[in-house]
XYZ file of C-alpha atoms in Angstrom:
610
model
C -0.209 -0.420 -0.274
C 1.019 3.222 -1.086
C 2.086 6.346 2.425
C 0.062 8.124 2.274
C 1.685 11.571 2.551
C 1.923 13.736 5.453
C 2.972 17.435 4.647
C 2.855 18.370 8.466
C 5.083 15.845 8.784
C 7.610 17.277 5.683
C 6.935 21.057 7.339
C 7.907 20.006 10.720
C 10.979 18.293 9.380
C 11.959 21.134 7.175
C 11.454 23.775 8.901
C 13.157 22.006 12.570
C 16.359 21.709 10.294
C 18.784 24.266 10.687
C 20.861 24.741 7.591
C 17.311 24.549 6.760
C 15.730 27.394 7.202
C 19.641 29.666 6.870
C 19.799 28.680 3.828
C 15.740 29.472 3.006
C 16.576 33.375 5.225
C 19.408 34.639 3.537
C 18.349 33.353 0.388
C 15.289 35.176 0.773
C 17.519 37.967 2.799
C 19.395 38.702 -0.235
C 16.690 39.995 -2.502
C 16.570 43.082 0.066
C 18.027 45.643 -2.272
C 17.690 49.859 -2.089
C 16.614 49.885 -5.770
C 14.020 47.035 -4.988
C 10.033 48.145 -5.694
C 7.154 47.270 -3.052
C 6.909 43.610 -5.199
C 10.090 43.020 -3.904
C 10.054 44.280 -0.230
C 6.437 42.952 -0.087
C 8.040 39.057 -1.019
C 10.325 39.084 0.976
C 8.620 40.279 4.060
C 6.197 37.856 4.255
C 8.739 35.153 3.374
C 10.150 35.853 5.680
C 7.361 35.653 8.182
C 6.372 33.137 7.066
C 8.814 30.890 8.052
C 8.757 32.466 11.471
C 5.228 31.271 11.967
C 6.356 27.665 10.911
C 8.955 27.899 13.103
C 7.016 29.035 16.097
C 3.942 26.268 15.495
C 6.851 24.083 15.582
C 8.437 24.808 18.461
C 4.747 25.493 20.850
C 3.883 21.910 19.186
C 7.649 19.816 19.359
C 7.393 21.483 23.824
C 3.453 20.156 24.701
C 4.194 16.768 22.668
C 7.498 16.275 24.796
C 7.199 18.131 27.897
C 5.345 16.725 30.832
C 2.768 18.921 32.301
C 2.306 18.932 36.012
C -1.105 19.580 35.839
C -3.882 20.195 33.397
C -7.209 22.239 33.450
C -10.492 22.599 31.486
C -11.628 25.421 30.652
C -14.850 24.406 29.561
C -15.482 24.152 25.489
C -15.672 26.228 21.867
C -16.759 24.775 19.062
C -18.203 21.700 20.206
C -14.720 21.115 21.968
C -13.554 20.924 24.952
C -10.515 22.652 26.439
C -7.679 22.688 28.155
C -5.349 24.714 30.143
C -1.777 23.182 31.381
C 0.867 23.834 34.121
C 4.245 22.503 34.282
C 6.589 22.826 36.405
C 8.507 25.724 37.220
C 5.488 28.075 36.632
C 2.873 28.721 37.422
C 1.466 30.660 34.174
C -1.112 28.568 32.772
C -1.147 27.997 28.784
C -3.423 27.844 25.710
C -2.662 26.108 23.336
C -5.851 26.391 21.245
C -4.048 30.948 21.530
C -1.365 29.156 19.571
C -4.115 29.588 16.046
C -2.959 32.869 15.846
C 0.529 35.053 15.289
C -0.841 36.883 18.684
C -1.469 33.170 20.934
C 2.378 31.728 19.738
C 3.559 35.056 20.545
C 1.959 35.110 24.016
C 2.444 31.184 24.429
C 6.315 31.245 23.544
C 6.415 34.210 26.503
C 4.255 31.702 28.957
C 7.520 28.851 27.526
C 10.385 31.653 29.149
C 11.539 32.737 25.484
C 13.021 36.291 24.990
C 10.272 36.880 22.265
C 11.521 40.162 21.081
C 9.413 43.591 22.469
C 8.183 43.949 18.737
C 7.145 41.113 16.740
C 3.704 42.333 17.171
C 5.083 45.193 14.362
C 5.723 42.749 12.006
C 2.982 41.189 11.991
C 1.243 44.319 10.499
C 3.318 45.065 8.592
C 3.191 41.854 6.883
C -1.033 41.983 7.143
C -1.183 46.250 5.534
C 0.408 43.946 2.813
C -0.919 41.286 2.074
C -5.354 43.319 2.611
C -3.904 47.182 1.035
C -1.305 45.351 -1.956
C -3.009 47.877 -4.444
C -4.875 50.480 -1.909
C -1.880 51.970 -0.046
C 0.094 53.903 -1.986
C 1.510 57.619 -2.077
C 2.434 58.441 2.150
C 2.030 55.369 3.666
C 3.656 53.091 0.646
C 6.605 54.982 1.230
C 7.274 55.042 5.260
C 5.098 51.104 5.300
C 7.584 49.831 2.218
C 10.988 51.651 2.316
C 13.595 50.487 2.845
C 14.688 50.861 6.327
C 10.825 49.410 7.954
C 12.011 46.551 6.349
C 15.016 46.206 6.858
C 14.742 46.680 10.522
C 10.914 44.356 10.448
C 13.478 41.397 8.992
C 16.330 41.879 11.566
C 12.992 41.549 13.973
C 11.535 38.815 12.367
C 15.824 36.939 12.071
C 16.281 37.460 16.107
C 12.881 36.105 16.090
C 14.477 32.705 14.286
C 17.854 33.281 17.077
C 15.744 32.991 20.117
C 14.185 30.153 18.935
C 17.021 27.918 18.176
C 17.201 28.577 14.299
C 18.800 30.885 12.710
C 23.168 31.469 13.726
C 23.231 36.128 15.116
C 26.419 36.302 13.104
C 23.360 35.045 9.495
C 19.969 38.099 11.184
C 22.004 40.040 8.237
C 24.434 37.897 6.540
C 27.864 38.976 5.212
C 28.208 38.974 1.752
C 29.997 36.133 1.601
C 27.297 33.837 2.827
C 24.958 35.163 0.060
C 26.781 35.099 -2.335
C 25.247 33.220 -5.570
C 26.097 29.663 -6.725
C 25.391 27.214 -9.816
C 21.561 26.757 -10.276
C 21.470 29.983 -7.912
C 18.612 32.344 -9.826
C 19.535 36.392 -10.005
C 18.089 39.942 -10.733
C 14.638 41.112 -9.664
C 12.097 38.398 -11.420
C 14.686 35.663 -10.377
C 15.111 35.300 -13.901
C 18.715 34.914 -14.774
C 20.017 31.899 -13.525
C 24.221 31.294 -12.231
C 26.116 28.743 -14.416
C 29.364 27.802 -14.837
C 32.069 29.090 -12.834
C 34.287 31.242 -14.971
C 37.108 33.224 -13.413
C 37.210 35.705 -10.635
C 39.544 38.863 -10.014
C 40.006 41.626 -6.924
C 36.223 42.964 -7.373
C 34.108 40.264 -8.700
C 33.305 36.750 -9.615
C 32.063 36.320 -13.044
C 29.791 33.018 -14.425
C 28.321 32.292 -17.175
C 24.504 32.153 -16.732
C 20.870 31.718 -18.346
C 18.435 34.543 -19.306
C 15.713 31.767 -18.265
C 13.043 34.071 -20.371
C 14.289 34.767 -23.699
C 17.274 31.280 -23.865
C 19.889 33.471 -24.721
C 23.040 32.465 -22.912
C 24.273 35.932 -20.998
C 28.114 36.469 -18.741
C 26.784 36.945 -15.182
C 29.841 39.213 -12.594
C 28.792 39.457 -9.727
C 30.312 42.463 -7.793
C 32.126 42.001 -4.631
C 31.403 44.425 -2.102
C 32.926 47.804 -0.683
C 34.408 47.437 -4.436
C 32.012 50.117 -6.131
C 29.975 52.602 -4.114
C 26.412 52.847 -4.927
C 27.112 56.556 -6.606
C 29.181 55.169 -8.396
C 27.172 52.009 -9.717
C 23.980 54.879 -9.245
C 25.819 57.507 -12.529
C 26.800 54.530 -13.883
C 24.535 52.329 -14.344
C 22.510 53.955 -17.382
C 26.209 55.121 -19.008
C 27.347 51.777 -19.019
C 23.336 50.023 -20.126
C 23.973 52.067 -23.134
C 26.543 51.708 -24.725
C 26.987 50.915 -28.740
C 30.194 49.744 -30.007
C 30.119 46.130 -31.304
C 33.863 45.690 -28.879
C 31.966 46.471 -26.169
C 29.997 43.177 -24.621
C 26.696 44.825 -24.334
C 25.302 45.561 -20.493
C 21.380 44.068 -20.367
C 20.894 45.324 -16.663
C 22.942 45.815 -12.719
C 21.160 45.655 -10.380
C 21.831 44.701 -6.408
C 20.871 41.824 -4.523
C 22.822 39.729 -2.259
C 24.903 42.830 -0.308
C 26.424 42.749 -3.681
C 25.786 44.148 -7.259
C 25.258 42.274 -10.352
C 26.227 43.458 -13.976
C 24.114 41.223 -17.201
C 26.048 40.845 -19.529
C 26.261 39.431 -23.053
C 28.757 36.216 -23.353
C 31.184 36.442 -25.159
C 32.262 32.959 -26.446
C 36.523 33.016 -27.252
C 39.582 33.279 -23.974
C 42.020 36.703 -22.590
C 44.195 38.182 -24.728
C 46.388 36.234 -22.586
C 45.599 32.801 -22.726
C 45.001 32.933 -26.272
C 48.220 34.095 -26.673
C 50.092 30.993 -25.148
C 47.621 28.715 -26.408
C 47.799 30.080 -30.642
C 51.126 31.797 -30.712
C 50.009 34.508 -32.859
C 51.776 35.622 -35.753
C 52.996 39.415 -36.435
C 50.019 40.105 -38.922
C 47.839 39.136 -36.333
C 49.051 40.555 -33.874
C 49.735 44.124 -34.931
C 45.660 43.881 -36.163
C 44.150 42.963 -32.253
C 46.646 46.116 -31.662
C 44.295 47.921 -34.017
C 40.944 47.629 -33.027
C 41.971 47.379 -29.340
C 42.697 51.430 -30.611
C 40.025 51.369 -32.299
C 37.567 50.295 -29.129
C 39.762 52.760 -27.640
C 39.214 55.987 -29.772
C 35.250 55.150 -29.290
C 36.260 54.867 -25.053
C 37.822 58.569 -25.078
C 36.202 60.402 -28.199
C 32.328 59.438 -28.062
C 32.317 58.374 -24.539
C 34.717 60.778 -23.095
C 34.996 57.743 -20.569
C 39.206 56.672 -19.249
C 39.224 53.491 -18.928
C 41.959 53.436 -16.359
C 41.431 49.047 -15.886
C 43.541 47.862 -19.911
C 45.410 44.597 -19.337
C 45.287 41.297 -20.976
C 43.031 39.789 -19.203
C 39.939 42.420 -19.948
C 40.242 42.184 -23.291
C 38.184 38.929 -24.838
C 39.094 37.681 -28.890
C 35.859 35.753 -29.927
C 36.234 32.816 -31.702
C 35.708 34.491 -34.903
C 37.649 36.922 -34.712
C 36.220 39.405 -32.914
C 38.448 41.730 -29.970
C 36.070 42.647 -27.432
C 37.500 45.072 -24.355
C 35.031 44.022 -21.212
C 35.273 44.417 -17.588
C 34.030 48.383 -16.666
C 33.909 48.345 -13.444
C 36.193 51.331 -13.137
C 36.044 53.434 -15.588
C 35.272 56.353 -15.420
C 33.604 60.211 -16.914
C 36.113 62.021 -18.027
C 34.778 65.136 -15.789
C 35.456 67.371 -13.159
C 38.599 64.538 -11.261
C 38.763 61.394 -12.732
C 40.789 59.497 -9.655
C 41.168 55.320 -10.104
C 41.311 53.607 -6.915
C 42.571 50.008 -8.656
C 45.293 49.552 -10.950
C 47.412 46.418 -12.016
C 50.986 46.695 -11.985
C 52.964 46.764 -14.952
C 49.466 48.485 -17.199
C 48.803 51.103 -14.949
C 50.137 54.346 -14.980
C 52.288 56.103 -13.088
C 50.004 57.973 -11.715
C 46.815 56.004 -11.123
C 48.802 53.639 -9.343
C 49.953 57.419 -6.816
C 46.217 57.842 -6.481
C 46.926 61.094 -8.687
C 43.846 62.893 -10.426
C 44.324 60.760 -14.439
C 42.450 61.198 -17.729
C 42.487 59.140 -21.488
C 46.262 60.089 -21.296
C 47.057 56.813 -18.328
C 44.902 54.232 -21.221
C 47.603 54.854 -23.245
C 50.421 54.553 -20.969
C 48.270 50.720 -20.603
C 48.076 50.908 -24.200
C 52.154 50.496 -24.998
C 52.538 48.016 -22.186
C 50.038 46.378 -23.189
C 51.609 46.442 -26.970
C 55.411 44.900 -25.531
C 52.321 42.362 -23.717
C 51.801 41.873 -27.646
C 54.870 42.547 -29.623
C 57.773 41.712 -26.788
C 59.632 39.372 -23.875
C 61.279 39.751 -21.025
C 65.184 39.387 -21.121
C 67.331 37.554 -18.441
C 68.566 40.780 -17.912
C 64.514 42.070 -16.623
C 64.394 43.938 -19.831
C 61.644 43.753 -23.299
C 63.000 42.662 -26.253
C 60.902 43.244 -29.850
C 60.297 40.260 -32.103
C 62.384 39.264 -34.694
C 59.397 38.892 -36.928
C 58.862 42.715 -36.424
C 62.455 43.096 -38.665
C 63.173 47.014 -39.645
C 60.205 48.525 -37.650
C 61.652 46.652 -34.373
C 63.258 49.374 -33.254
C 59.877 51.867 -34.236
C 57.816 49.571 -32.233
C 60.404 50.320 -29.273
C 60.395 53.310 -29.403
C 56.861 53.931 -29.966
C 56.268 51.291 -26.589
C 58.625 54.190 -25.365
C 56.880 56.816 -25.889
C 53.811 55.236 -24.709
C 55.178 54.244 -21.377
C 56.588 57.860 -20.779
C 56.334 58.956 -16.567
C 54.957 62.892 -17.331
C 51.562 62.075 -19.196
C 52.550 65.265 -21.138
C 55.316 63.839 -23.087
C 53.070 60.662 -24.227
C 51.471 60.558 -27.023
C 48.407 62.937 -26.782
C 45.800 60.736 -27.528
C 45.293 56.932 -29.209
C 44.759 57.680 -33.076
C 48.423 58.810 -32.533
C 49.696 55.349 -32.136
C 46.603 53.816 -33.603
C 47.909 55.689 -37.122
C 51.637 54.500 -36.610
C 50.753 50.825 -36.162
C 48.177 51.056 -39.148
C 51.157 52.055 -41.003
C 53.577 49.514 -40.551
C 50.996 47.073 -39.674
C 50.432 47.974 -44.067
C 53.776 48.048 -45.310
C 54.148 45.119 -43.930
C 51.452 43.114 -45.626
C 52.289 44.530 -48.469
C 55.899 43.427 -47.958
C 56.842 41.133 -51.693
C 57.913 38.346 -48.833
C 54.278 38.339 -46.963
C 52.713 35.307 -47.250
C 48.809 35.208 -48.931
C 48.003 33.144 -45.765
C 49.226 36.167 -43.866
C 47.068 38.982 -45.405
C 44.144 36.972 -46.009
C 43.478 35.897 -41.833
C 44.513 39.026 -41.485
C 41.816 41.512 -43.711
C 39.587 38.718 -42.466
C 40.033 39.960 -38.860
C 39.058 43.507 -39.648
C 36.758 42.639 -42.431
C 35.016 40.880 -38.549
C 34.411 42.987 -36.194
C 34.523 46.305 -39.368
C 30.857 44.338 -39.902
C 29.782 43.767 -36.569
C 30.587 46.952 -35.332
C 28.599 48.798 -38.255
C 25.648 46.069 -36.618
C 23.166 44.982 -39.753
C 25.687 47.167 -42.350
C 27.620 45.407 -43.881
C 30.492 48.234 -44.938
C 34.453 46.053 -46.990
C 37.525 47.540 -46.072
C 39.691 48.578 -48.633
C 43.941 49.410 -48.572
C 44.233 51.111 -51.576
C 48.000 51.864 -52.293
C 47.529 53.958 -55.369
C 50.555 52.496 -57.864
C 53.672 55.315 -56.701
C 52.996 53.928 -53.818
C 53.131 57.656 -52.380
C 49.113 57.242 -50.843
C 47.303 54.092 -49.186
C 43.965 55.574 -47.573
C 41.580 53.470 -46.932
C 37.643 53.356 -45.377
C 36.947 53.085 -41.199
C 33.574 53.432 -40.793
C 29.640 53.299 -42.703
C 27.354 55.341 -40.726
C 24.230 55.892 -40.743
C 22.506 58.649 -39.780
C 19.094 60.457 -39.512
C 21.185 63.117 -41.937
C 22.232 60.752 -44.238
C 24.793 57.885 -45.122
C 28.655 59.166 -43.033
C 31.734 57.504 -44.804
C 34.674 57.565 -41.961
C 38.244 57.403 -43.906
C 41.845 57.970 -43.320
C 44.532 58.800 -45.400
C 48.618 58.812 -44.940
C 51.175 59.989 -46.982
C 54.597 57.489 -47.345
C 56.270 59.715 -49.790
C 59.385 59.917 -48.619
C 59.389 64.078 -48.876
C 56.340 64.702 -50.982
C 53.829 66.137 -48.914
C 50.024 66.335 -50.164
C 48.348 69.471 -51.147
C 45.415 70.523 -48.536
C 43.374 70.749 -51.920
C 44.626 67.406 -52.768
C 40.651 66.352 -54.159
C 39.101 62.841 -52.304
C 36.405 60.432 -54.468
C 34.574 58.348 -52.242
C 32.715 56.112 -54.182
C 29.731 53.572 -52.447
C 28.619 50.165 -54.329
C 25.444 49.492 -53.561
C 23.686 46.396 -53.510
C 19.492 47.278 -53.433
C 17.202 43.784 -52.676
C 14.137 44.672 -54.170
C 11.232 42.975 -55.251
C 9.105 42.769 -58.286
C 5.844 42.076 -59.838
C 7.339 38.994 -61.893
C 10.235 38.173 -59.971
C 9.818 37.521 -56.331
C 13.333 38.890 -55.651
C 16.535 40.665 -57.301
C 19.138 43.459 -56.110
C 19.565 46.512 -58.140
C 23.418 47.117 -58.087
C 24.254 50.912 -58.278
C 27.496 53.332 -57.626
C 27.743 56.935 -55.664
C 30.746 59.153 -55.398
C 30.809 61.653 -53.628
C 33.885 64.384 -53.407
C 35.652 66.388 -51.002
C 39.078 68.095 -50.453
C 41.771 67.085 -47.955
C 41.467 70.794 -46.026
C 44.881 70.247 -44.887
C 48.796 69.950 -45.743
C 49.697 65.839 -45.662
C 53.178 65.841 -44.045
C 55.194 63.006 -45.301
C 54.889 60.346 -42.926
C 51.591 62.106 -41.592
C 47.857 60.902 -41.212
C 45.282 62.620 -41.403
C 42.804 60.636 -39.469
C 39.053 60.201 -38.753
C 38.222 62.633 -42.208
C 34.535 62.074 -43.117
C 31.802 62.767 -45.759
C 28.161 62.760 -45.896
C 25.704 61.618 -48.868
C 22.071 62.990 -47.560
C 19.419 60.610 -47.863
C 17.650 63.341 -49.825
C 20.790 62.988 -52.455
C 21.930 59.190 -52.598
C 17.560 58.730 -53.634
C 18.038 60.906 -56.449
C 21.957 59.586 -57.365
C 20.888 55.983 -56.810
C 17.259 56.477 -58.722
C 19.198 57.856 -61.615
C 20.779 55.230 -62.373
C 17.779 52.473 -61.869
C 16.553 51.634 -66.065
C 13.547 53.011 -67.459
C 11.865 49.254 -67.157
C 11.806 48.812 -64.348
C 9.116 51.922 -63.284
C 7.563 51.804 -59.909
C 10.382 51.320 -57.953
C 11.797 53.518 -55.487
C 14.675 54.210 -52.717
C 13.108 53.990 -49.461
C 15.353 55.802 -46.542
C 14.464 56.258 -42.939
C 12.204 59.569 -42.976
C 10.180 57.648 -45.740
C 7.391 54.968 -45.181
C 6.915 53.597 -48.776
C 7.463 48.627 -48.912
C 8.891 48.894 -52.039
C 12.110 48.446 -52.050
C 14.007 47.242 -48.562
C 15.299 50.195 -46.391
C 19.209 51.731 -47.723
C 20.713 50.567 -44.660
C 19.514 46.704 -45.090
C 21.629 47.041 -47.783
C 25.448 45.206 -49.034
C 27.431 48.996 -48.985
C 31.353 48.545 -50.430
C 32.997 51.748 -49.875
C 36.355 52.565 -51.445
C 38.545 55.590 -51.042
C 40.719 57.232 -52.580
C 43.234 60.761 -53.524
C 43.926 63.006 -56.080
C 47.067 64.268 -55.084
C 46.441 68.429 -56.357
C 48.208 69.074 -59.491
């Protein structure tokens, strides 16, 4: 015969186990946060209150059934059933177990049994009743007072003391420390418990990182658990919206930042790859790939400095991830700071942090330049027996130049360093370009380097594809390359750079610049399900600045408005294709797919002024 399930016995067993009650208490307490909403506070109070009420009931039941009474007294009948009162040895106070039907009655019984119950325990009962019966009507000032973080925390402490008095919770667990609340694989975090913690990935001085799962979206995420006291509440709150708003394909997207378990959690895009340190050890990348990685690090650092006006302040190999697809990502913005007023970074990394950062002085973007120099030494050099840096033999004629580049980045005086990352990037691009186009360069290495550049650049413009070209003119004097294609409300913006590789001839400021965009526009017609309309658009501008030999002109831009682009492309449409029109972002016509979803190839060329 199947044994009947006894819920009451199960409840007695579970809530009589101190380890179970402690685990349940700590898990529930961890959901408290100054940023949580009323529903979260109500849930915590209800859960804690119910735990205490069950433990109180178990304590009374166990006493009644295990301690012999001295005298039993009839108290008449209630609802047709006889009632009794009990006297125990050493006490003249009668115990009426019928009172255990209510929370207030349980408190009175336990006090009669000489348990030192908290005097303000009944206040929690009032709060619990208010939240149970008036959740939707208790609004405004009343809710702000009753369900304030401070008041909820005070009531939780009262309930914790009650469990301690009853022997089911240690004193140090009433207000548990962070280390007891830290997550373990299988736990759920988030105000709605929407993130499940997976395997442990890594631990640093300021955080732990786990794999995770967004249970509602069924997508992998990375869960970073910050160690307490490493970040101030104000710092997290000030940077929360900023960090979530970062939009760069080389920076993992941040989905959520919240306070729980006595600390903060950052939920971010999961990068399937390895840190640069590990990547270099395991893959031993060749010179071209190392240059490509360094250039992409400069690229994302340029975005952080120029677009975000931020000092990263923790550039090191452990914070650079190489995805399996080849994407280079910069992670861990924990101690990054907006460059507004006096910026100081309290944490630092030996060898990579600037002298002013380690001394606790004010820092700016030149502190990141110092760290970049250390990173370049890591990529292109190694420590010799004398403790110095020896640079890779593969650099050949560029060994001395790379050494000088690193030394300028790492000068003690910030004023003596490169003023911005663009200059470092320009030198690296020139070295990469010249090495790539040397006759001895292998095609396999070229393909690999260009593939990495293409992968990162294409991802940077999200769904907009922009081909990445190096165009060397026959005389070998000019190199141009497109950097980025942005689709804005005004139109398409092409960003590019120019390098004067001549030995002694300057480029005139009035040199012509031509940008040719080959647009592959998918569309649907009445007779064909899908076709592609190929059009070429040429933009024209001038250099507007003298470019001396060896000089680099970074971040040049030309813009074509949507209206002009529409007219230019429309003129190239076959007369037989009447009715096909170009859809731009500010139009609703759906006869042709939007331009920003098209295949866009960009070629930049410069004709030297005569």
